[in-house]
Amino acid sequence: MDTQVIQWNEPNRANTPPLHIASRGDRYSTVTGVWWLDEFRFVANHRSGLRLALFDMREGLAPVTTVAVPHLSDDVAARPLGGDSWELAVSGCWDASHSVYRLDCEGGSRFSLIASHPAPNRSFCHGVAYDQTGRLCLTYHTGEDPRILIGDQLTRLPPPWGARDICHDQDQDKYHAVAVSNNPQRTAYQSTSMSVWSLLPSSGTWDQTLNIDNVHSDACQMFRGRLWVPDQAGDRVLGLDLSQDKPPIVIQGDCLDFPHGLSISRRGMLAVTSYGSSSIVLLDVSSASN
């Protein structure tokens, strides 16, 4: 499978202490979130670099433009506003709930900060997403009040699970969330497990669909009937059949180094952020998703 690797390095402007990533030594937080705008352009965020960037594959591998983010961030999402403009949401970790930007690309690319929303209580906002109706979805995975917000709808996973990310399955009008049993520590954690939860909008209750040992996942997206997740513990990406009728699709390679975030374009171009190497990996999964 052909791959392309984009290196995106930024200074550690947040002065975050190094984290111990599995057994591979200390690194500070790097590229964490990514979201496709169309078949050529995507946005990504650099956690400790305190930056949000636009990439356009027609213009090379460097960011087209960047903007400062006033807090640490783990995830980014976008929804179209019409014309060549988007609304972007960036998760705020402990420092905020999330920030909202506008991206205008007519006559040049410009980011504008619309608002930075404080966290109502001390909880860690990790995942952001937009569903097909444009509603903003937020996952607060740990802290005083782990919860999930879909627009104004508040739901929770049963303890001790806290959702890391959420996505919307348009075909079935169902939401899926991923959660992990342990959080990364400054010393390597010995084991972890990932759970997948599903929600019908009419039910208000999350049902556990899968539980997989020795997997740590921070992101999810539906594509052609499979839930795609990065596995940081195994340096791979998994395409999961939630009915469990088909075995998972497994994508591995040296270019995946503690994969954190992912996004898949409509045509099947997968973008994965490698937290361990401060890079974004691009590969075509359209033929591997059946």
mmCIF file with all atom_site columns, N, CA and C in Angstrom, residues 163-223:
data_model
loop_
_atom_site.group_PDB
_atom_site.id
_atom_site.type_symbol
_atom_site.label_atom_id
_atom_site.label_alt_id
_atom_site.label_comp_id
_atom_site.label_asym_id
_atom_site.label_entity_id
_atom_site.label_seq_id
_atom_site.pdbx_PDB_ins_code
_atom_site.Cartn_x
_atom_site.Cartn_y
_atom_site.Cartn_z
_atom_site.occupancy
_atom_site.B_iso_or_equiv
_atom_site.pdbx_formal_charge
_atom_site.auth_seq_id
_atom_site.auth_comp_id
_atom_site.auth_asym_id
_atom_site.auth_atom_id
_atom_site.pdbx_PDB_model_num
ATOM 1   N N  . ALA A 1 163 ? -15.231 8.473  27.161 1.00 0.00 ? 163 ALA A N  1
ATOM 2   C CA . ALA A 1 163 ? -15.051 8.433  25.703 1.00 0.00 ? 163 ALA A CA 1
ATOM 3   C C  . ALA A 1 163 ? -13.889 9.308  25.266 1.00 0.00 ? 163 ALA A C  1
ATOM 4   N N  . ARG A 1 164 ? -13.052 8.761  24.393 1.00 0.00 ? 164 ARG A N  1
ATOM 5   C CA . ARG A 1 164 ? -11.948 9.523  23.809 1.00 0.00 ? 164 ARG A CA 1
ATOM 6   C C  . ARG A 1 164 ? -12.378 10.251 22.539 1.00 0.00 ? 164 ARG A C  1
ATOM 7   N N  . ASP A 1 165 ? -13.292 9.642  21.767 1.00 0.00 ? 165 ASP A N  1
ATOM 8   C CA . ASP A 1 165 ? -13.751 10.273 20.536 1.00 0.00 ? 165 ASP A CA 1
ATOM 9   C C  . ASP A 1 165 ? -15.114 9.714  20.166 1.00 0.00 ? 165 ASP A C  1
ATOM 10  N N  . ILE A 1 166 ? -15.782 10.405 19.233 1.00 0.00 ? 166 ILE A N  1
ATOM 11  C CA . ILE A 1 166 ? -17.116 10.031 18.788 1.00 0.00 ? 166 ILE A CA 1
ATOM 12  C C  . ILE A 1 166 ? -17.210 10.278 17.296 1.00 0.00 ? 166 ILE A C  1
ATOM 13  N N  . CYS A 1 167 ? -18.025 9.492  16.607 1.00 0.00 ? 167 CYS A N  1
ATOM 14  C CA . CYS A 1 167 ? -18.280 9.707  15.191 1.00 0.00 ? 167 CYS A CA 1
ATOM 15  C C  . CYS A 1 167 ? -19.716 9.311  14.890 1.00 0.00 ? 167 CYS A C  1
ATOM 16  N N  . HIS A 1 168 ? -20.209 9.761  13.738 1.00 0.00 ? 168 HIS A N  1
ATOM 17  C CA . HIS A 1 168 ? -21.588 9.507  13.339 1.00 0.00 ? 168 HIS A CA 1
ATOM 18  C C  . HIS A 1 168 ? -21.610 8.592  12.132 1.00 0.00 ? 168 HIS A C  1
ATOM 19  N N  . ASP A 1 169 ? -22.398 7.526  12.217 1.00 0.00 ? 169 ASP A N  1
ATOM 20  C CA . ASP A 1 169 ? -22.611 6.602  11.106 1.00 0.00 ? 169 ASP A CA 1
ATOM 21  C C  . ASP A 1 169 ? -23.866 7.056  10.374 1.00 0.00 ? 169 ASP A C  1
ATOM 22  N N  . GLN A 1 170 ? -23.673 7.742  9.247  1.00 0.00 ? 170 GLN A N  1
ATOM 23  C CA . GLN A 1 170 ? -24.802 8.312  8.531  1.00 0.00 ? 170 GLN A CA 1
ATOM 24  C C  . GLN A 1 170 ? -25.727 7.230  7.975  1.00 0.00 ? 170 GLN A C  1
ATOM 25  N N  . ASP A 1 171 ? -25.159 6.108  7.542  1.00 0.00 ? 171 ASP A N  1
ATOM 26  C CA . ASP A 1 171 ? -25.971 5.059  6.919  1.00 0.00 ? 171 ASP A CA 1
ATOM 27  C C  . ASP A 1 171 ? -26.990 4.481  7.903  1.00 0.00 ? 171 ASP A C  1
ATOM 28  N N  . GLN A 1 172 ? -26.593 4.322  9.151  1.00 0.00 ? 172 GLN A N  1
ATOM 29  C CA . GLN A 1 172 ? -27.485 3.747  10.153 1.00 0.00 ? 172 GLN A CA 1
ATOM 30  C C  . GLN A 1 172 ? -28.032 4.782  11.139 1.00 0.00 ? 172 GLN A C  1
ATOM 31  N N  . ASP A 1 173 ? -27.670 6.043  10.936 1.00 0.00 ? 173 ASP A N  1
ATOM 32  C CA . ASP A 1 173 ? -28.040 7.111  11.865 1.00 0.00 ? 173 ASP A CA 1
ATOM 33  C C  . ASP A 1 173 ? -27.749 6.688  13.298 1.00 0.00 ? 173 ASP A C  1
ATOM 34  N N  . LYS A 1 174 ? -26.488 6.344  13.520 1.00 0.00 ? 174 LYS A N  1
ATOM 35  C CA . LYS A 1 174 ? -26.043 5.850  14.817 1.00 0.00 ? 174 LYS A CA 1
ATOM 36  C C  . LYS A 1 174 ? -24.705 6.511  15.147 1.00 0.00 ? 174 LYS A C  1
ATOM 37  N N  . TYR A 1 175 ? -24.484 6.782  16.427 1.00 0.00 ? 175 TYR A N  1
ATOM 38  C CA . TYR A 1 175 ? -23.212 7.335  16.888 1.00 0.00 ? 175 TYR A CA 1
ATOM 39  C C  . TYR A 1 175 ? -22.365 6.213  17.488 1.00 0.00 ? 175 TYR A C  1
ATOM 40  N N  . HIS A 1 176 ? -21.054 6.325  17.303 1.00 0.00 ? 176 HIS A N  1
ATOM 41  C CA . HIS A 1 176 ? -20.108 5.387  17.902 1.00 0.00 ? 176 HIS A CA 1
ATOM 42  C C  . HIS A 1 176 ? -19.066 6.180  18.692 1.00 0.00 ? 176 HIS A C  1
ATOM 43  N N  . ALA A 1 177 ? -18.666 5.636  19.827 1.00 0.00 ? 177 ALA A N  1
ATOM 44  C CA . ALA A 1 177 ? -17.634 6.245  20.659 1.00 0.00 ? 177 ALA A CA 1
ATOM 45  C C  . ALA A 1 177 ? -16.599 5.195  21.028 1.00 0.00 ? 177 ALA A C  1
ATOM 46  N N  . VAL A 1 178 ? -15.351 5.632  21.169 1.00 0.00 ? 178 VAL A N  1
ATOM 47  C CA . VAL A 1 178 ? -14.291 4.743  21.633 1.00 0.00 ? 178 VAL A CA 1
ATOM 48  C C  . VAL A 1 178 ? -13.806 5.234  22.993 1.00 0.00 ? 178 VAL A C  1
ATOM 49  N N  . ALA A 1 179 ? -13.492 4.284  23.859 1.00 0.00 ? 179 ALA A N  1
ATOM 50  C CA . ALA A 1 179 ? -12.998 4.583  25.198 1.00 0.00 ? 179 ALA A CA 1
ATOM 51  C C  . ALA A 1 179 ? -11.868 3.621  25.521 1.00 0.00 ? 179 ALA A C  1
ATOM 52  N N  . VAL A 1 180 ? -11.010 3.998  26.464 1.00 0.00 ? 180 VAL A N  1
ATOM 53  C CA . VAL A 1 180 ? -9.908  3.130  26.879 1.00 0.00 ? 180 VAL A CA 1
ATOM 54  C C  . VAL A 1 180 ? -9.928  2.983  28.390 1.00 0.00 ? 180 VAL A C  1
ATOM 55  N N  . SER A 1 181 ? -9.381  1.858  28.854 1.00 0.00 ? 181 SER A N  1
ATOM 56  C CA . SER A 1 181 ? -9.441  1.552  30.278 1.00 0.00 ? 181 SER A CA 1
ATOM 57  C C  . SER A 1 181 ? -8.370  2.269  31.078 1.00 0.00 ? 181 SER A C  1
ATOM 58  N N  . ASN A 1 182 ? -7.249  2.600  30.451 1.00 0.00 ? 182 ASN A N  1
ATOM 59  C CA . ASN A 1 182 ? -6.162  3.290  31.148 1.00 0.00 ? 182 ASN A CA 1
ATOM 60  C C  . ASN A 1 182 ? -5.710  4.487  30.332 1.00 0.00 ? 182 ASN A C  1
ATOM 61  N N  . ASN A 1 183 ? -5.255  5.524  31.015 1.00 0.00 ? 183 ASN A N  1
ATOM 62  C CA . ASN A 1 183 ? -4.702  6.684  30.337 1.00 0.00 ? 183 ASN A CA 1
ATOM 63  C C  . ASN A 1 183 ? -3.183  6.561  30.263 1.00 0.00 ? 183 ASN A C  1
ATOM 64  N N  . PRO A 1 184 ? -2.547  7.129  29.227 1.00 0.00 ? 184 PRO A N  1
ATOM 65  C CA . PRO A 1 184 ? -1.080  7.106  29.182 1.00 0.00 ? 184 PRO A CA 1
ATOM 66  C C  . PRO A 1 184 ? -0.479  7.792  30.404 1.00 0.00 ? 184 PRO A C  1
ATOM 67  N N  . GLN A 1 185 ? 0.587   7.235  30.907 1.00 0.00 ? 185 GLN A N  1
ATOM 68  C CA . GLN A 1 185 ? 1.248   7.787  32.074 1.00 0.00 ? 185 GLN A CA 1
ATOM 69  C C  . GLN A 1 185 ? 2.665   8.199  31.700 1.00 0.00 ? 185 GLN A C  1
ATOM 70  N N  . ARG A 1 186 ? 3.317   8.869  32.613 1.00 0.00 ? 186 ARG A N  1
ATOM 71  C CA . ARG A 1 186 ? 4.700   9.261  32.340 1.00 0.00 ? 186 ARG A CA 1
ATOM 72  C C  . ARG A 1 186 ? 5.642   8.072  32.418 1.00 0.00 ? 186 ARG A C  1
ATOM 73  N N  . THR A 1 187 ? 5.162   7.000  32.976 1.00 0.00 ? 187 THR A N  1
ATOM 74  C CA . THR A 1 187 ? 5.860   5.721  32.838 1.00 0.00 ? 187 THR A CA 1
ATOM 75  C C  . THR A 1 187 ? 4.964   4.809  32.028 1.00 0.00 ? 187 THR A C  1
ATOM 76  N N  . ALA A 1 188 ? 5.554   3.906  31.291 1.00 0.00 ? 188 ALA A N  1
ATOM 77  C CA . ALA A 1 188 ? 4.787   3.103  30.346 1.00 0.00 ? 188 ALA A CA 1
ATOM 78  C C  . ALA A 1 188 ? 3.729   2.271  31.071 1.00 0.00 ? 188 ALA A C  1
ATOM 79  N N  . TYR A 1 189 ? 2.497   2.291  30.552 1.00 0.00 ? 189 TYR A N  1
ATOM 80  C CA . TYR A 1 189 ? 1.460   1.452  31.120 1.00 0.00 ? 189 TYR A CA 1
ATOM 81  C C  . TYR A 1 189 ? 1.631   0.025  30.611 1.00 0.00 ? 189 TYR A C  1
ATOM 82  N N  . GLN A 1 190 ? 1.274   -0.939 31.435 1.00 0.00 ? 190 GLN A N  1
ATOM 83  C CA . GLN A 1 190 ? 1.529   -2.335 31.098 1.00 0.00 ? 190 GLN A CA 1
ATOM 84  C C  . GLN A 1 190 ? 0.464   -2.924 30.181 1.00 0.00 ? 190 GLN A C  1
ATOM 85  N N  . SER A 1 191 ? -0.775  -2.511 30.368 1.00 0.00 ? 191 SER A N  1
ATOM 86  C CA . SER A 1 191 ? -1.837  -3.084 29.548 1.00 0.00 ? 191 SER A CA 1
ATOM 87  C C  . SER A 1 191 ? -2.980  -2.087 29.467 1.00 0.00 ? 191 SER A C  1
ATOM 88  N N  . THR A 1 192 ? -3.781  -2.226 28.442 1.00 0.00 ? 192 THR A N  1
ATOM 89  C CA . THR A 1 192 ? -4.951  -1.380 28.283 1.00 0.00 ? 192 THR A CA 1
ATOM 90  C C  . THR A 1 192 ? -5.959  -2.127 27.422 1.00 0.00 ? 192 THR A C  1
ATOM 91  N N  . SER A 1 193 ? -7.173  -1.674 27.419 1.00 0.00 ? 193 SER A N  1
ATOM 92  C CA . SER A 1 193 ? -8.177  -2.235 26.529 1.00 0.00 ? 193 SER A CA 1
ATOM 93  C C  . SER A 1 193 ? -9.028  -1.110 25.974 1.00 0.00 ? 193 SER A C  1
ATOM 94  N N  . MET A 1 194 ? -9.554  -1.318 24.777 1.00 0.00 ? 194 MET A N  1
ATOM 95  C CA . MET A 1 194 ? -10.400 -0.342 24.115 1.00 0.00 ? 194 MET A CA 1
ATOM 96  C C  . MET A 1 194 ? -11.809 -0.898 24.009 1.00 0.00 ? 194 MET A C  1
ATOM 97  N N  . SER A 1 195 ? -12.786 -0.054 24.289 1.00 0.00 ? 195 SER A N  1
ATOM 98  C CA . SER A 1 195 ? -14.171 -0.448 24.110 1.00 0.00 ? 195 SER A CA 1
ATOM 99  C C  . SER A 1 195 ? -14.815 0.448  23.058 1.00 0.00 ? 195 SER A C  1
ATOM 100 N N  . VAL A 1 196 ? -15.780 -0.117 22.334 1.00 0.00 ? 196 VAL A N  1
ATOM 101 C CA . VAL A 1 196 ? -16.574 0.615  21.354 1.00 0.00 ? 196 VAL A CA 1
ATOM 102 C C  . VAL A 1 196 ? -18.019 0.630  21.831 1.00 0.00 ? 196 VAL A C  1
ATOM 103 N N  . TRP A 1 197 ? -18.639 1.803  21.780 1.00 0.00 ? 197 TRP A N  1
ATOM 104 C CA . TRP A 1 197 ? -20.014 1.987  22.248 1.00 0.00 ? 197 TRP A CA 1
ATOM 105 C C  . TRP A 1 197 ? -20.844 2.567  21.117 1.00 0.00 ? 197 TRP A C  1
ATOM 106 N N  . SER A 1 198 ? -22.138 2.213  21.081 1.00 0.00 ? 198 SER A N  1
ATOM 107 C CA . SER A 1 198 ? -23.027 2.681  20.028 1.00 0.00 ? 198 SER A CA 1
ATOM 108 C C  . SER A 1 198 ? -24.297 3.270  20.637 1.00 0.00 ? 198 SER A C  1
ATOM 109 N N  . LEU A 1 199 ? -24.809 4.313  19.961 1.00 0.00 ? 199 LEU A N  1
ATOM 110 C CA . LEU A 1 199 ? -25.979 5.029  20.461 1.00 0.00 ? 199 LEU A CA 1
ATOM 111 C C  . LEU A 1 199 ? -26.930 5.325  19.315 1.00 0.00 ? 199 LEU A C  1
ATOM 112 N N  . LEU A 1 200 ? -28.167 4.897  19.450 1.00 0.00 ? 200 LEU A N  1
ATOM 113 C CA . LEU A 1 200 ? -29.237 5.347  18.572 1.00 0.00 ? 200 LEU A CA 1
ATOM 114 C C  . LEU A 1 200 ? -29.769 6.666  19.121 1.00 0.00 ? 200 LEU A C  1
ATOM 115 N N  . PRO A 1 201 ? -29.912 7.697  18.281 1.00 0.00 ? 201 PRO A N  1
ATOM 116 C CA . PRO A 1 201 ? -30.338 9.001  18.815 1.00 0.00 ? 201 PRO A CA 1
ATOM 117 C C  . PRO A 1 201 ? -31.609 8.943  19.637 1.00 0.00 ? 201 PRO A C  1
ATOM 118 N N  . SER A 1 202 ? -32.512 8.020  19.318 1.00 0.00 ? 202 SER A N  1
ATOM 119 C CA . SER A 1 202 ? -33.789 7.950  20.034 1.00 0.00 ? 202 SER A CA 1
ATOM 120 C C  . SER A 1 202 ? -33.680 7.286  21.406 1.00 0.00 ? 202 SER A C  1
ATOM 121 N N  . SER A 1 203 ? -32.570 6.538  21.652 1.00 0.00 ? 203 SER A N  1
ATOM 122 C CA . SER A 1 203 ? -32.497 5.760  22.886 1.00 0.00 ? 203 SER A CA 1
ATOM 123 C C  . SER A 1 203 ? -31.908 6.530  24.055 1.00 0.00 ? 203 SER A C  1
ATOM 124 N N  . GLY A 1 204 ? -30.869 7.315  23.810 1.00 0.00 ? 204 GLY A N  1
ATOM 125 C CA . GLY A 1 204 ? -30.202 8.034  24.884 1.00 0.00 ? 204 GLY A CA 1
ATOM 126 C C  . GLY A 1 204 ? -29.290 7.177  25.729 1.00 0.00 ? 204 GLY A C  1
ATOM 127 N N  . THR A 1 205 ? -29.121 5.897  25.372 1.00 0.00 ? 205 THR A N  1
ATOM 128 C CA . THR A 1 205 ? -28.281 4.981  26.146 1.00 0.00 ? 205 THR A CA 1
ATOM 129 C C  . THR A 1 205 ? -27.231 4.351  25.243 1.00 0.00 ? 205 THR A C  1
ATOM 130 N N  . TRP A 1 206 ? -25.991 4.372  25.712 1.00 0.00 ? 206 TRP A N  1
ATOM 131 C CA . TRP A 1 206 ? -24.892 3.770  24.965 1.00 0.00 ? 206 TRP A CA 1
ATOM 132 C C  . TRP A 1 206 ? -24.810 2.269  25.270 1.00 0.00 ? 206 TRP A C  1
ATOM 133 N N  . ASP A 1 207 ? -24.677 1.465  24.231 1.00 0.00 ? 207 ASP A N  1
ATOM 134 C CA . ASP A 1 207 ? -24.511 0.025  24.375 1.00 0.00 ? 207 ASP A CA 1
ATOM 135 C C  . ASP A 1 207 ? -23.101 -0.360 23.938 1.00 0.00 ? 207 ASP A C  1
ATOM 136 N N  . GLN A 1 208 ? -22.447 -1.192 24.749 1.00 0.00 ? 208 GLN A N  1
ATOM 137 C CA . GLN A 1 208 ? -21.094 -1.626 24.408 1.00 0.00 ? 208 GLN A CA 1
ATOM 138 C C  . GLN A 1 208 ? -21.160 -2.650 23.268 1.00 0.00 ? 208 GLN A C  1
ATOM 139 N N  . THR A 1 209 ? -20.407 -2.377 22.207 1.00 0.00 ? 209 THR A N  1
ATOM 140 C CA . THR A 1 209 ? -20.399 -3.221 21.018 1.00 0.00 ? 209 THR A CA 1
ATOM 141 C C  . THR A 1 209 ? -19.207 -4.159 21.001 1.00 0.00 ? 209 THR A C  1
ATOM 142 N N  . LEU A 1 210 ? -18.034 -3.634 21.357 1.00 0.00 ? 210 LEU A N  1
ATOM 143 C CA . LEU A 1 210 ? -16.805 -4.417 21.325 1.00 0.00 ? 210 LEU A CA 1
ATOM 144 C C  . LEU A 1 210 ? -15.941 -4.055 22.513 1.00 0.00 ? 210 LEU A C  1
ATOM 145 N N  . ASN A 1 211 ? -15.090 -4.994 22.899 1.00 0.00 ? 211 ASN A N  1
ATOM 146 C CA . ASN A 1 211 ? -14.017 -4.727 23.856 1.00 0.00 ? 211 ASN A CA 1
ATOM 147 C C  . ASN A 1 211 ? -12.799 -5.506 23.381 1.00 0.00 ? 211 ASN A C  1
ATOM 148 N N  . ILE A 1 212 ? -11.688 -4.788 23.160 1.00 0.00 ? 212 ILE A N  1
ATOM 149 C CA . ILE A 1 212 ? -10.485 -5.415 22.608 1.00 0.00 ? 212 ILE A CA 1
ATOM 150 C C  . ILE A 1 212 ? -9.330  -5.137 23.546 1.00 0.00 ? 212 ILE A C  1
ATOM 151 N N  . ASP A 1 213 ? -8.713  -6.188 24.073 1.00 0.00 ? 213 ASP A N  1
ATOM 152 C CA . ASP A 1 213 ? -7.577  -6.030 24.971 1.00 0.00 ? 213 ASP A CA 1
ATOM 153 C C  . ASP A 1 213 ? -6.330  -5.595 24.204 1.00 0.00 ? 213 ASP A C  1
ATOM 154 N N  . ASN A 1 214 ? -5.442  -4.904 24.938 1.00 0.00 ? 214 ASN A N  1
ATOM 155 C CA . ASN A 1 214 ? -4.131  -4.484 24.419 1.00 0.00 ? 214 ASN A CA 1
ATOM 156 C C  . ASN A 1 214 ? -4.251  -3.551 23.218 1.00 0.00 ? 214 ASN A C  1
ATOM 157 N N  . VAL A 1 215 ? -5.299  -2.747 23.193 1.00 0.00 ? 215 VAL A N  1
ATOM 158 C CA . VAL A 1 215 ? -5.471  -1.719 22.173 1.00 0.00 ? 215 VAL A CA 1
ATOM 159 C C  . VAL A 1 215 ? -5.737  -0.397 22.888 1.00 0.00 ? 215 VAL A C  1
ATOM 160 N N  . HIS A 1 216 ? -5.101  0.668  22.426 1.00 0.00 ? 216 HIS A N  1
ATOM 161 C CA . HIS A 1 216 ? -5.344  2.013  22.948 1.00 0.00 ? 216 HIS A CA 1
ATOM 162 C C  . HIS A 1 216 ? -5.684  2.906  21.775 1.00 0.00 ? 216 HIS A C  1
ATOM 163 N N  . SER A 1 217 ? -6.898  3.460  21.761 1.00 0.00 ? 217 SER A N  1
ATOM 164 C CA . SER A 1 217 ? -7.351  4.246  20.623 1.00 0.00 ? 217 SER A CA 1
ATOM 165 C C  . SER A 1 217 ? -7.898  5.586  21.077 1.00 0.00 ? 217 SER A C  1
ATOM 166 N N  . ASP A 1 218 ? -7.526  6.643  20.341 1.00 0.00 ? 218 ASP A N  1
ATOM 167 C CA . ASP A 1 218 ? -7.947  8.000  20.674 1.00 0.00 ? 218 ASP A CA 1
ATOM 168 C C  . ASP A 1 218 ? -8.866  8.620  19.636 1.00 0.00 ? 218 ASP A C  1
ATOM 169 N N  . ALA A 1 219 ? -9.213  7.899  18.570 1.00 0.00 ? 219 ALA A N  1
ATOM 170 C CA . ALA A 1 219 ? -10.011 8.485  17.502 1.00 0.00 ? 219 ALA A CA 1
ATOM 171 C C  . ALA A 1 219 ? -10.825 7.398  16.819 1.00 0.00 ? 219 ALA A C  1
ATOM 172 N N  . CYS A 1 220 ? -11.853 7.814  16.068 1.00 0.00 ? 220 CYS A N  1
ATOM 173 C CA . CYS A 1 220 ? -12.657 6.852  15.326 1.00 0.00 ? 220 CYS A CA 1
ATOM 174 C C  . CYS A 1 220 ? -13.361 7.555  14.175 1.00 0.00 ? 220 CYS A C  1
ATOM 175 N N  . GLN A 1 221 ? -13.606 6.802  13.112 1.00 0.00 ? 221 GLN A N  1
ATOM 176 C CA . GLN A 1 221 ? -14.416 7.296  11.996 1.00 0.00 ? 221 GLN A CA 1
ATOM 177 C C  . GLN A 1 221 ? -15.018 6.118  11.250 1.00 0.00 ? 221 GLN A C  1
ATOM 178 N N  . MET A 1 222 ? -16.274 6.260  10.860 1.00 0.00 ? 222 MET A N  1
ATOM 179 C CA . MET A 1 222 ? -16.924 5.260  10.023 1.00 0.00 ? 222 MET A CA 1
ATOM 180 C C  . MET A 1 222 ? -16.576 5.497  8.561  1.00 0.00 ? 222 MET A C  1
ATOM 181 N N  . PHE A 1 223 ? -16.270 4.398  7.853  1.00 0.00 ? 223 PHE A N  1
ATOM 182 C CA . PHE A 1 223 ? -16.038 4.471  6.415  1.00 0.00 ? 223 PHE A CA 1
ATOM 183 C C  . PHE A 1 223 ? -16.422 3.137  5.803  1.00 0.00 ? 223 PHE A C  1
#
